[in-house]
mmCIF file of C-alpha atoms in Angstrom:
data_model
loop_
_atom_site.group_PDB
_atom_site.id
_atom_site.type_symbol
_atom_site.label_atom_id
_atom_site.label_comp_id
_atom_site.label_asym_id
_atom_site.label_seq_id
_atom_site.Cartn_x
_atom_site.Cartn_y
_atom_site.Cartn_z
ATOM 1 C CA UNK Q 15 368.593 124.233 146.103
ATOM 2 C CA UNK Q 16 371.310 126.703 146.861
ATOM 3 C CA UNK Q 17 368.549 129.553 146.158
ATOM 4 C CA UNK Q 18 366.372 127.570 148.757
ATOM 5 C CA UNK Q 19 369.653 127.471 151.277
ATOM 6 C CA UNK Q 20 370.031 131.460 150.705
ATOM 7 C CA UNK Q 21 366.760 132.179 151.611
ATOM 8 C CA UNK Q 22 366.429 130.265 154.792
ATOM 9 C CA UNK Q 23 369.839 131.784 156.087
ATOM 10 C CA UNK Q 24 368.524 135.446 155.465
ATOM 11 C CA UNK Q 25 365.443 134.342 157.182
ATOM 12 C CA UNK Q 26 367.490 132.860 160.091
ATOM 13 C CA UNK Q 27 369.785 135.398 160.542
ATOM 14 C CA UNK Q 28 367.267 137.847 160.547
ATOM 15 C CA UNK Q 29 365.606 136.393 163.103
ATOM 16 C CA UNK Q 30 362.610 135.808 160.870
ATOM 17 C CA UNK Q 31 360.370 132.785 160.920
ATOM 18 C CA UNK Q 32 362.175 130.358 157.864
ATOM 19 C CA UNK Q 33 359.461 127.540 158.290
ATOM 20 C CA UNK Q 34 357.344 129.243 154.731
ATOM 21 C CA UNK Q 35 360.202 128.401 152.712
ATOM 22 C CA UNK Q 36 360.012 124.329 154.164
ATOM 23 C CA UNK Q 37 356.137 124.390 153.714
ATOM 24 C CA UNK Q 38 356.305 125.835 149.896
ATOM 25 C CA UNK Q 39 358.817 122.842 149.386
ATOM 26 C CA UNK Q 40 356.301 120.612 151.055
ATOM 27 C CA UNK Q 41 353.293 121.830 148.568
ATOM 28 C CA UNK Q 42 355.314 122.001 145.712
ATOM 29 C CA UNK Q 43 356.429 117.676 145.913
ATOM 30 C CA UNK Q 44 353.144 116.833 147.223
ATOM 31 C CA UNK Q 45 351.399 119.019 144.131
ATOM 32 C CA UNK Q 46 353.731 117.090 141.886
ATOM 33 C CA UNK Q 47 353.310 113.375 143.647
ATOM 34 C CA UNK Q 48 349.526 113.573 143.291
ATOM 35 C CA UNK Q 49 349.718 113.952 139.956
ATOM 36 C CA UNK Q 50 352.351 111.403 139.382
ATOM 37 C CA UNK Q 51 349.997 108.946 141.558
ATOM 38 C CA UNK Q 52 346.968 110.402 140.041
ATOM 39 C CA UNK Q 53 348.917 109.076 136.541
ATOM 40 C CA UNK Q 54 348.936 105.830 137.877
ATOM 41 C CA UNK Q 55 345.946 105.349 138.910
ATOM 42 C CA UNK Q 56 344.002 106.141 135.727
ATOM 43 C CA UNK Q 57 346.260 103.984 133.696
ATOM 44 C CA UNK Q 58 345.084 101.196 136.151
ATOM 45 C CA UNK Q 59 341.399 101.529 137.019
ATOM 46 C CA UNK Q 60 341.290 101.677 133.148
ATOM 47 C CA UNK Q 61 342.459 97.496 132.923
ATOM 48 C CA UNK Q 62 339.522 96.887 135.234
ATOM 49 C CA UNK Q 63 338.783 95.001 138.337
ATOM 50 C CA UNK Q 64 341.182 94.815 141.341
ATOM 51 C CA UNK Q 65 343.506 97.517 140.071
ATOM 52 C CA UNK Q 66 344.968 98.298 143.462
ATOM 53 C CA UNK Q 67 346.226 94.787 144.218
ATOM 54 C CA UNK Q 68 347.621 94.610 140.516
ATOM 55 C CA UNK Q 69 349.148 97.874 141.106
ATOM 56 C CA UNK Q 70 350.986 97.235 144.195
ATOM 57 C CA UNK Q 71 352.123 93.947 142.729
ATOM 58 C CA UNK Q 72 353.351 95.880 139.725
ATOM 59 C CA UNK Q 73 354.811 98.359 141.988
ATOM 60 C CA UNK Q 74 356.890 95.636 143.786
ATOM 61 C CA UNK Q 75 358.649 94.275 140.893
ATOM 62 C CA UNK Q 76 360.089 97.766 139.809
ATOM 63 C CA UNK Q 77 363.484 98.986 141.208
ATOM 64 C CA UNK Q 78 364.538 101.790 143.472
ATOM 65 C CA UNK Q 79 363.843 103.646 146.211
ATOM 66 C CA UNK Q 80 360.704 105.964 144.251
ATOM 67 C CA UNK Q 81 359.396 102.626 143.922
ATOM 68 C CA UNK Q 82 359.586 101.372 147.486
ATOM 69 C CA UNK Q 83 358.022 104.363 148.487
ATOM 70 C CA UNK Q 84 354.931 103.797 146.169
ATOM 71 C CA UNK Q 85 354.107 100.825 147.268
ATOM 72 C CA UNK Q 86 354.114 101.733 150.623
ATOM 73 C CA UNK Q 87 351.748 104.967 149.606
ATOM 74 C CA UNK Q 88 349.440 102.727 147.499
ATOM 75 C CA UNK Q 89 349.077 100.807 150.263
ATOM 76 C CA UNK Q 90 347.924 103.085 152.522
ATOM 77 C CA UNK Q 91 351.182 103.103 154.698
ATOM 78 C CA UNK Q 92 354.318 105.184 155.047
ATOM 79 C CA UNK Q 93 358.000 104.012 155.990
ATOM 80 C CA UNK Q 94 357.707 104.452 159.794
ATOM 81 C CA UNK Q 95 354.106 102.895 160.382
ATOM 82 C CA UNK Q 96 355.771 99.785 159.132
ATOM 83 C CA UNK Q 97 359.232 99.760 160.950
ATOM 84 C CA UNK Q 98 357.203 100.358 163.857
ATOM 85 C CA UNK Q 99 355.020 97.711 163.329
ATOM 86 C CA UNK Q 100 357.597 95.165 162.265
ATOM 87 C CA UNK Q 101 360.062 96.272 164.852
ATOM 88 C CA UNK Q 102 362.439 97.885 162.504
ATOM 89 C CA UNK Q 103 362.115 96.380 158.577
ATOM 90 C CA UNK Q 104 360.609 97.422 156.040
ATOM 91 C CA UNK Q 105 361.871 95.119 153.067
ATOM 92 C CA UNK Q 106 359.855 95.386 149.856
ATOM 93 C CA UNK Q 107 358.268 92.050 150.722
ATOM 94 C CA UNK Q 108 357.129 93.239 153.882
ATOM 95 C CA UNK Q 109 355.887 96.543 152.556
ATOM 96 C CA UNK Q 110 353.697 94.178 149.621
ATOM 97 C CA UNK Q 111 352.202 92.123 152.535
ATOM 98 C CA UNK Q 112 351.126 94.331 155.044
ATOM 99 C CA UNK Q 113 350.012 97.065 152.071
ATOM 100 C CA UNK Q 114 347.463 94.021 150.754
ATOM 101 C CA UNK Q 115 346.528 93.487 154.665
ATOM 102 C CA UNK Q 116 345.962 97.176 155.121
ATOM 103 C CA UNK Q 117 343.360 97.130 151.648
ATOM 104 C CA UNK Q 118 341.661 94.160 152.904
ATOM 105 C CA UNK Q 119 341.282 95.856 156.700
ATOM 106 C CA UNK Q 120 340.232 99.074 155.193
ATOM 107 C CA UNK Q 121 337.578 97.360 152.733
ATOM 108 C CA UNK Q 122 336.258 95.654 155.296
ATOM 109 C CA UNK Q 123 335.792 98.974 157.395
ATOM 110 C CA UNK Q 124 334.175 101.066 155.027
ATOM 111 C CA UNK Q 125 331.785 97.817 154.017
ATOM 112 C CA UNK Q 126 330.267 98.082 157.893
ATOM 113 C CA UNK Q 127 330.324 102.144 156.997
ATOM 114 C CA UNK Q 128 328.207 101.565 154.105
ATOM 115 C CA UNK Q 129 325.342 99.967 155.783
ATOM 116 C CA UNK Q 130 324.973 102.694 158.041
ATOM 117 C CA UNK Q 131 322.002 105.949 157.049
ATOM 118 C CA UNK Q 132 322.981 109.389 156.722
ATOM 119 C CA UNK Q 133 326.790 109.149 155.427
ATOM 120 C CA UNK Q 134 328.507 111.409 153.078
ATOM 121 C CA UNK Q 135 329.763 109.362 150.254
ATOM 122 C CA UNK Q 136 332.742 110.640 148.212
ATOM 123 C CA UNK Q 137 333.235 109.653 144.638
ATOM 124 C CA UNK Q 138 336.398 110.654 142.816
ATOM 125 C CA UNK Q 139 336.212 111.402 138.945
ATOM 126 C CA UNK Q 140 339.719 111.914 137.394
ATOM 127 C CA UNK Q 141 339.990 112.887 134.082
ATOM 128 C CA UNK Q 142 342.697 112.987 131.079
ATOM 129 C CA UNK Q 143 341.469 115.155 128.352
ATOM 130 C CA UNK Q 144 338.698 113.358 127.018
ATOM 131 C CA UNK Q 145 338.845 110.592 129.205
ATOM 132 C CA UNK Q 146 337.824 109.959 132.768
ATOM 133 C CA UNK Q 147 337.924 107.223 135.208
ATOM 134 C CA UNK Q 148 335.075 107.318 138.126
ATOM 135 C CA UNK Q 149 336.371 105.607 141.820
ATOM 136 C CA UNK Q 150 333.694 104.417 143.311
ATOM 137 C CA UNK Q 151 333.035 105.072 147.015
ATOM 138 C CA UNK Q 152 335.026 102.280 148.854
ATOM 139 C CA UNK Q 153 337.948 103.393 145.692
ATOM 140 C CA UNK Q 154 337.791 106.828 146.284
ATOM 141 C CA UNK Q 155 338.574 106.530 150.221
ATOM 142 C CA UNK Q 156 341.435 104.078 149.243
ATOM 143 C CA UNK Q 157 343.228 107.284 146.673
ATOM 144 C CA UNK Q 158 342.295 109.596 149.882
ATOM 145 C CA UNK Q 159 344.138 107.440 152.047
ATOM 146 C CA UNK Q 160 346.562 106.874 149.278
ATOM 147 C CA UNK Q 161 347.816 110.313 149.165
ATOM 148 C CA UNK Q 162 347.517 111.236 152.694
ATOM 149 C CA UNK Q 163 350.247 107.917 152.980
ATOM 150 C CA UNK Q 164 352.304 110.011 150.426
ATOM 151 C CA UNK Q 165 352.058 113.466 152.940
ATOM 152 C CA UNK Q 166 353.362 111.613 155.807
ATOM 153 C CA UNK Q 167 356.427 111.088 154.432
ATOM 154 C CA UNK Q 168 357.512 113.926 152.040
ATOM 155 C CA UNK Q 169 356.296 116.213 154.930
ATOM 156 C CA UNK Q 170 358.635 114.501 157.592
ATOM 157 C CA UNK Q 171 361.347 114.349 155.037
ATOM 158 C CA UNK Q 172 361.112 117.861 154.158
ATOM 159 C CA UNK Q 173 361.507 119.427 157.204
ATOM 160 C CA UNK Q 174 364.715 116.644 157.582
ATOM 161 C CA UNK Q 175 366.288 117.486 154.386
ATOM 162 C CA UNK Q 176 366.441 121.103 155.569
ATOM 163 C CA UNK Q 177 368.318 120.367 158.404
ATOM 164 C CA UNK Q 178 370.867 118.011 156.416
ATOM 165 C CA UNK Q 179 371.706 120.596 153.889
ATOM 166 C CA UNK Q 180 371.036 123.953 155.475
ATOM 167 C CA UNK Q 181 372.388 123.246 158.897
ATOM 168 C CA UNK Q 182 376.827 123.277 157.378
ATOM 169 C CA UNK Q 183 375.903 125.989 154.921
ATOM 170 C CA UNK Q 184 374.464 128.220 157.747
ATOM 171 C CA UNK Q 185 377.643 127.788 159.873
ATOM 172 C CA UNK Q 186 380.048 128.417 157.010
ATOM 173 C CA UNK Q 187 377.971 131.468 156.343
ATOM 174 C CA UNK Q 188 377.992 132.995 160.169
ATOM 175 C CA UNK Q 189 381.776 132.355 160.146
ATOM 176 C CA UNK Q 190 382.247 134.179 157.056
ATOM 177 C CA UNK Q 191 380.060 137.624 157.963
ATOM 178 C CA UNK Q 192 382.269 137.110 161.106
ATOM 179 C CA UNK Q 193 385.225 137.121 159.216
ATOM 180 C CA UNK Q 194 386.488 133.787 161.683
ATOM 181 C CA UNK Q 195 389.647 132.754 159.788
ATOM 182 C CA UNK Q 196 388.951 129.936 157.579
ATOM 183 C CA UNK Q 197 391.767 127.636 159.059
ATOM 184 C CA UNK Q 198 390.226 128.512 162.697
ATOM 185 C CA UNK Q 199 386.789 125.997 162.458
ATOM 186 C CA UNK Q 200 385.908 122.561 161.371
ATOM 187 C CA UNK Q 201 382.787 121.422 159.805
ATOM 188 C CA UNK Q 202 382.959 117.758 158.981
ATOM 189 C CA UNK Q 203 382.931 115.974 161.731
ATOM 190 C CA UNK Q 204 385.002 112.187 160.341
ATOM 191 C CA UNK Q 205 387.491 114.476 160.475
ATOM 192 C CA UNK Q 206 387.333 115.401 164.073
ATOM 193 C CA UNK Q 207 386.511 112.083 165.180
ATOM 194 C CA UNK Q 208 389.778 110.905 163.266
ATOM 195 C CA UNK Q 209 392.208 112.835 164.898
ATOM 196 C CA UNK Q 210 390.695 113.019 168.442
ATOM 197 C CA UNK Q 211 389.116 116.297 168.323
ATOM 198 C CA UNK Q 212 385.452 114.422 169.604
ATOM 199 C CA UNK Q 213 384.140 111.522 170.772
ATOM 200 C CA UNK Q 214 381.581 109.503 168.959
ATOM 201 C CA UNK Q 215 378.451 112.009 169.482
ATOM 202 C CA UNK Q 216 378.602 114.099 166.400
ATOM 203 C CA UNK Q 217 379.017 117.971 166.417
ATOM 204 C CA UNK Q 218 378.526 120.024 163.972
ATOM 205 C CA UNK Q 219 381.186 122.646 164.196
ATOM 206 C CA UNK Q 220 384.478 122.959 166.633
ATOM 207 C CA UNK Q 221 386.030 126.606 166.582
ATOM 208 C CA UNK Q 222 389.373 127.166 167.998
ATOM 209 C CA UNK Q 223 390.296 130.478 169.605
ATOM 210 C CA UNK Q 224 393.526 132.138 169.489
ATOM 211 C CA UNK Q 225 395.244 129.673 171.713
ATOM 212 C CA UNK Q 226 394.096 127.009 169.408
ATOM 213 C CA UNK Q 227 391.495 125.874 172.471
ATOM 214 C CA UNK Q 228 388.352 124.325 170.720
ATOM 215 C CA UNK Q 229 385.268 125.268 171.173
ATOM 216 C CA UNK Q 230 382.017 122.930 170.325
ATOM 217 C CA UNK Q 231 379.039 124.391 168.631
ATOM 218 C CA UNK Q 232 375.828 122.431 168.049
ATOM 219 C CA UNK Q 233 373.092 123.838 165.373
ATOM 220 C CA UNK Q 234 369.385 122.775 165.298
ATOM 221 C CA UNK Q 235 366.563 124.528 163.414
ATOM 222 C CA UNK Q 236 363.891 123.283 165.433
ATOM 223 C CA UNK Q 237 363.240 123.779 169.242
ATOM 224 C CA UNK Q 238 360.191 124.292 170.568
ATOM 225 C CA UNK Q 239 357.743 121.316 169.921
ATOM 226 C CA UNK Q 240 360.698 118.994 169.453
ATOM 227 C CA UNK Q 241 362.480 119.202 172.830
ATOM 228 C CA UNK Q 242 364.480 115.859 172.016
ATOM 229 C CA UNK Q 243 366.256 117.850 170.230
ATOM 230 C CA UNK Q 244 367.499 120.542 173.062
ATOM 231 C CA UNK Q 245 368.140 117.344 175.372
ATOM 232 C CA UNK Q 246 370.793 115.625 172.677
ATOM 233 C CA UNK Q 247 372.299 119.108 172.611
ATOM 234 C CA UNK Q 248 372.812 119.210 176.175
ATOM 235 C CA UNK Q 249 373.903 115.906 176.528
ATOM 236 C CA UNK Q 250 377.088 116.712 174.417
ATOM 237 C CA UNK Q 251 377.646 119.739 176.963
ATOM 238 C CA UNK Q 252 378.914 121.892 173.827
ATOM 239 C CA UNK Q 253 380.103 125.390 174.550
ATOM 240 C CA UNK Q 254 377.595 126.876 172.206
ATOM 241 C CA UNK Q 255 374.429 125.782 170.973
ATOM 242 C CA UNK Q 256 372.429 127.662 168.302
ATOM 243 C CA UNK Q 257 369.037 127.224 167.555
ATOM 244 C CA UNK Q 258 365.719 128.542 165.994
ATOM 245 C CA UNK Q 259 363.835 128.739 169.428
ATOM 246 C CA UNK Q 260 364.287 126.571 172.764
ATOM 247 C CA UNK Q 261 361.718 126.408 176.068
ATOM 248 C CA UNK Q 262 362.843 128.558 178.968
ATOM 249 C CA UNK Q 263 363.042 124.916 181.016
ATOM 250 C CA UNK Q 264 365.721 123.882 178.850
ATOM 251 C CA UNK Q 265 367.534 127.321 178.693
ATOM 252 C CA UNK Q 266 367.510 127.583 182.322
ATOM 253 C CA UNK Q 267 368.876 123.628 182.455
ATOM 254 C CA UNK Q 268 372.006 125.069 179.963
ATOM 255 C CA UNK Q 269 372.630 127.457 182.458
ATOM 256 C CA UNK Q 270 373.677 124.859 184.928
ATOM 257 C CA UNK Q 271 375.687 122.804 182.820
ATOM 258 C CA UNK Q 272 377.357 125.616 180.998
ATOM 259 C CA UNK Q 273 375.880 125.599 177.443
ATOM 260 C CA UNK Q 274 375.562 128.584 175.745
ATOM 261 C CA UNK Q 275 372.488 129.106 174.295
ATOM 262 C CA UNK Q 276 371.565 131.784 171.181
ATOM 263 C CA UNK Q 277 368.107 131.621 169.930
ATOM 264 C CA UNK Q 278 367.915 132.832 165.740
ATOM 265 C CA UNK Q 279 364.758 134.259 166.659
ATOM 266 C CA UNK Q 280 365.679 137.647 167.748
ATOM 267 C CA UNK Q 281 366.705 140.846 166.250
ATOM 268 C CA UNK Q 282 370.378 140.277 165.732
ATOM 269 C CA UNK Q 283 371.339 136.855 166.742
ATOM 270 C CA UNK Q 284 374.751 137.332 164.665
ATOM 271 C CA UNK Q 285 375.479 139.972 166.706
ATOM 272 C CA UNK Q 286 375.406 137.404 170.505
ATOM 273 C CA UNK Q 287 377.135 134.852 168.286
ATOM 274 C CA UNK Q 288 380.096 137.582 167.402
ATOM 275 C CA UNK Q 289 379.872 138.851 171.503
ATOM 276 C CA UNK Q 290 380.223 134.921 172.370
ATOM 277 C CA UNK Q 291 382.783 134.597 170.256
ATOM 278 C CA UNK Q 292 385.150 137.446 171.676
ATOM 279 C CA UNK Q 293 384.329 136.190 175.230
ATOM 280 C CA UNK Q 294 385.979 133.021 174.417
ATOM 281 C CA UNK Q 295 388.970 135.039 172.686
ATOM 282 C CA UNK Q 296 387.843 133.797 168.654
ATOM 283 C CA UNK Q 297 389.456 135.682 166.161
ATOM 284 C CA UNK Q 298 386.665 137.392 164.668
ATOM 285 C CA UNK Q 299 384.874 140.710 163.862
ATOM 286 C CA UNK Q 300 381.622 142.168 164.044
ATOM 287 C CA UNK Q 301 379.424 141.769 161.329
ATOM 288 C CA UNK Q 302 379.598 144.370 158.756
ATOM 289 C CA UNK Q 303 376.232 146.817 158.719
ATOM 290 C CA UNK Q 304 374.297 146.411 155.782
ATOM 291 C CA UNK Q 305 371.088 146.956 154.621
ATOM 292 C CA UNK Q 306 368.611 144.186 154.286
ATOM 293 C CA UNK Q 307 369.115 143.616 150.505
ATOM 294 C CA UNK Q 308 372.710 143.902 151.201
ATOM 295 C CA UNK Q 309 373.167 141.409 153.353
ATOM 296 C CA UNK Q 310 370.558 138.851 151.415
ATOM 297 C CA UNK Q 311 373.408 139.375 148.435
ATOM 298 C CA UNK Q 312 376.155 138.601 150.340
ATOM 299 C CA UNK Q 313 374.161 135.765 151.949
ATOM 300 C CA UNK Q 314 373.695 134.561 148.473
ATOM 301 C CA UNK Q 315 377.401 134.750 147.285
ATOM 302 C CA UNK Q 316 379.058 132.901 150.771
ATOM 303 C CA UNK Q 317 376.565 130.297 150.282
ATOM 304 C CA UNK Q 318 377.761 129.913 145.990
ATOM 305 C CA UNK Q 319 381.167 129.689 147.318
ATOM 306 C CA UNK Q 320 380.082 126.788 149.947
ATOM 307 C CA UNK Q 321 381.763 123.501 148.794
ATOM 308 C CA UNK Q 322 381.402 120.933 151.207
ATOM 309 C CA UNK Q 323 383.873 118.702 149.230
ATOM 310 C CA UNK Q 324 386.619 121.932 148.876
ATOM 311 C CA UNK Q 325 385.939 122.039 152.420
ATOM 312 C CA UNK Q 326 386.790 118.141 153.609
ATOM 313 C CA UNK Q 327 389.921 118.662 151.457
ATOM 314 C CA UNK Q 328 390.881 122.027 153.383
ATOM 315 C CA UNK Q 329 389.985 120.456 156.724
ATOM 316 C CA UNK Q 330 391.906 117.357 156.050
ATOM 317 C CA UNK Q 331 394.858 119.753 155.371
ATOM 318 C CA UNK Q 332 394.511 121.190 158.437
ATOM 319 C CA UNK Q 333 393.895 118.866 160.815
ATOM 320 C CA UNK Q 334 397.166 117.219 159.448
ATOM 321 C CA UNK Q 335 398.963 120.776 161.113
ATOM 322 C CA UNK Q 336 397.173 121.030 164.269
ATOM 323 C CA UNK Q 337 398.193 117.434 165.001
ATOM 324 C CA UNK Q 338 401.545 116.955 164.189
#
């Protein structure tokens, strides 16, 4: 994972497009899941009749949260289809019933499809060495709908996961090519919260300058398309907000409140971070030139060093100074 971390950091302090690295993660798992449902499957339409519904209720009795997710996929749903039609659960039970609703809804369906002339019919064959197992047509468009279930959600959880463990490990790594001193910035935020430093919005960094003034930063990977995301910024009114691209409406709206905007995607966003920085009186220094493969080593050995634990233990140590 660290590898993975490195790469999108080079990418996003490059000001290179990072998103290749998420969607190789994304074919990878879902690569991997179809053949783990595929698994299932075969073992199950080779007991007989009504394999689905003894599947799912299978599925239900095992533990864990693999599990939960499989029977929502072999139902034909996905975590947030069913919180939003439930109003916020999704308990196993609930998952069982409306999965068993969603087959019977779906057979019915394709049974007024089948009447009709002129269709395409699909018919999946899966096979295990010598053996095979043949869906029929109503079967097949249940495993099609199966595994599209099973997209929805390692997609959206992909591009989530990058955020959560990318998003500290990127800061760490710009303060470190800026050389900011190590007791100068704050990265866990129950720390801050703790001692005063915010409120109860989360940030995700605070920087002091050389009169031990904080300054807020705020990091999102993904702007444009997802402009939720620029208003929760904005609504925290941090001094500095970094992100992978934001809509000229919003940048001209951070103007007026006095957020600091620096889009990654650019030829040398380190470079406006470092000029921010000495505007506001940071102890800090320009980034060091290197050459490309260079800088994707160093990348590479700030992010091996990156210990969120070492760092909640430093920050706690800290924090105990500053407010004495």
């Amino acid at each position: 994972m660290k590898k993975f971390i490195s790469k999108i950091t080079y990418s996003i302090l490059t000001g290179k497009d990072y998103r290749i690295y998420v969607l190789a993660t994304i074919n990878k798992r879902f690569i991997d899941k179809v053949q783990e449902l595929t698994s299932e499957i075969f073992r199950y339409k080779r007991k007989g009749d009504n394999w689905l519904e003894k599947l799912l209720d299978d599925t239900y009795k095992k533990k864990g949260k693999t599990n939960k997710f499989k029977l929502l996929w072999f139902g034909g749903l996905n975590d947030k289809t069913v919180k939003n039609m439930t109003g916020g659960t999704s308990k196993k039970e609930v998952c069982l019933d409306l999965g068993k609703k969603n087959i019977e809804a779906l057979k019915l369906l394709l049974k007024e499809f089948e009447s009709g002339k002129n269709l395409y019919q699909i018919k999946i064959i899966i096979r295990k060495d010598n053996e095979q197992v043949e869906l029929d047509n109503i079967e097949s468009l249940f495993f099609v709908n199966i595994v599209s279930a099973m997209k929805l959600t390692i997609q959206g959880g992909a591009w989530s996961e990058v955020g959560k463990k990318t998003e500290k490990g990127l800061l760490f790594t710009i303060f470190q090519l800026l050389k900011v001193p190590e007791d100068d910035y704050v990265l866990i935020f129950d720390e801050m919260k703790k001692k005063g430093l915010v409120e109860n919005r989360e940030i995700d960094a605070i920087v002091f300058n050389k009169d031990k003034e904080p300054l807020t930063v705020e990091l999102k990977l993904l702007g444009i398309g997802n402009p939720e995301i620029g208003d929760e910024a904005l609504a925290r009114k941090v001094d500095l907000f970094l992100i992978d691209r934001l809509t000229d409406m919003m940048k001209r709206e951070s103007e007026k409140i006095g957020v600091k905007v620096i889009e990654f995607r650019q030829e040398d966003p380190l470079m406006e971070i470092y000029k921010f920085f000495i505007l506001k009186n940071v102890n800090c220094s320009p980034p060091r030139r290197m050459s490309s493969k260079q800088l994707e080593e160093r990348i590479n050995q700030i992010i091996d060093s990156w210990r969120e634990s070492k760092e909640e233990l430093k920050i706690i140590k800290t924090l105990k100074e500053w407010t004495k």
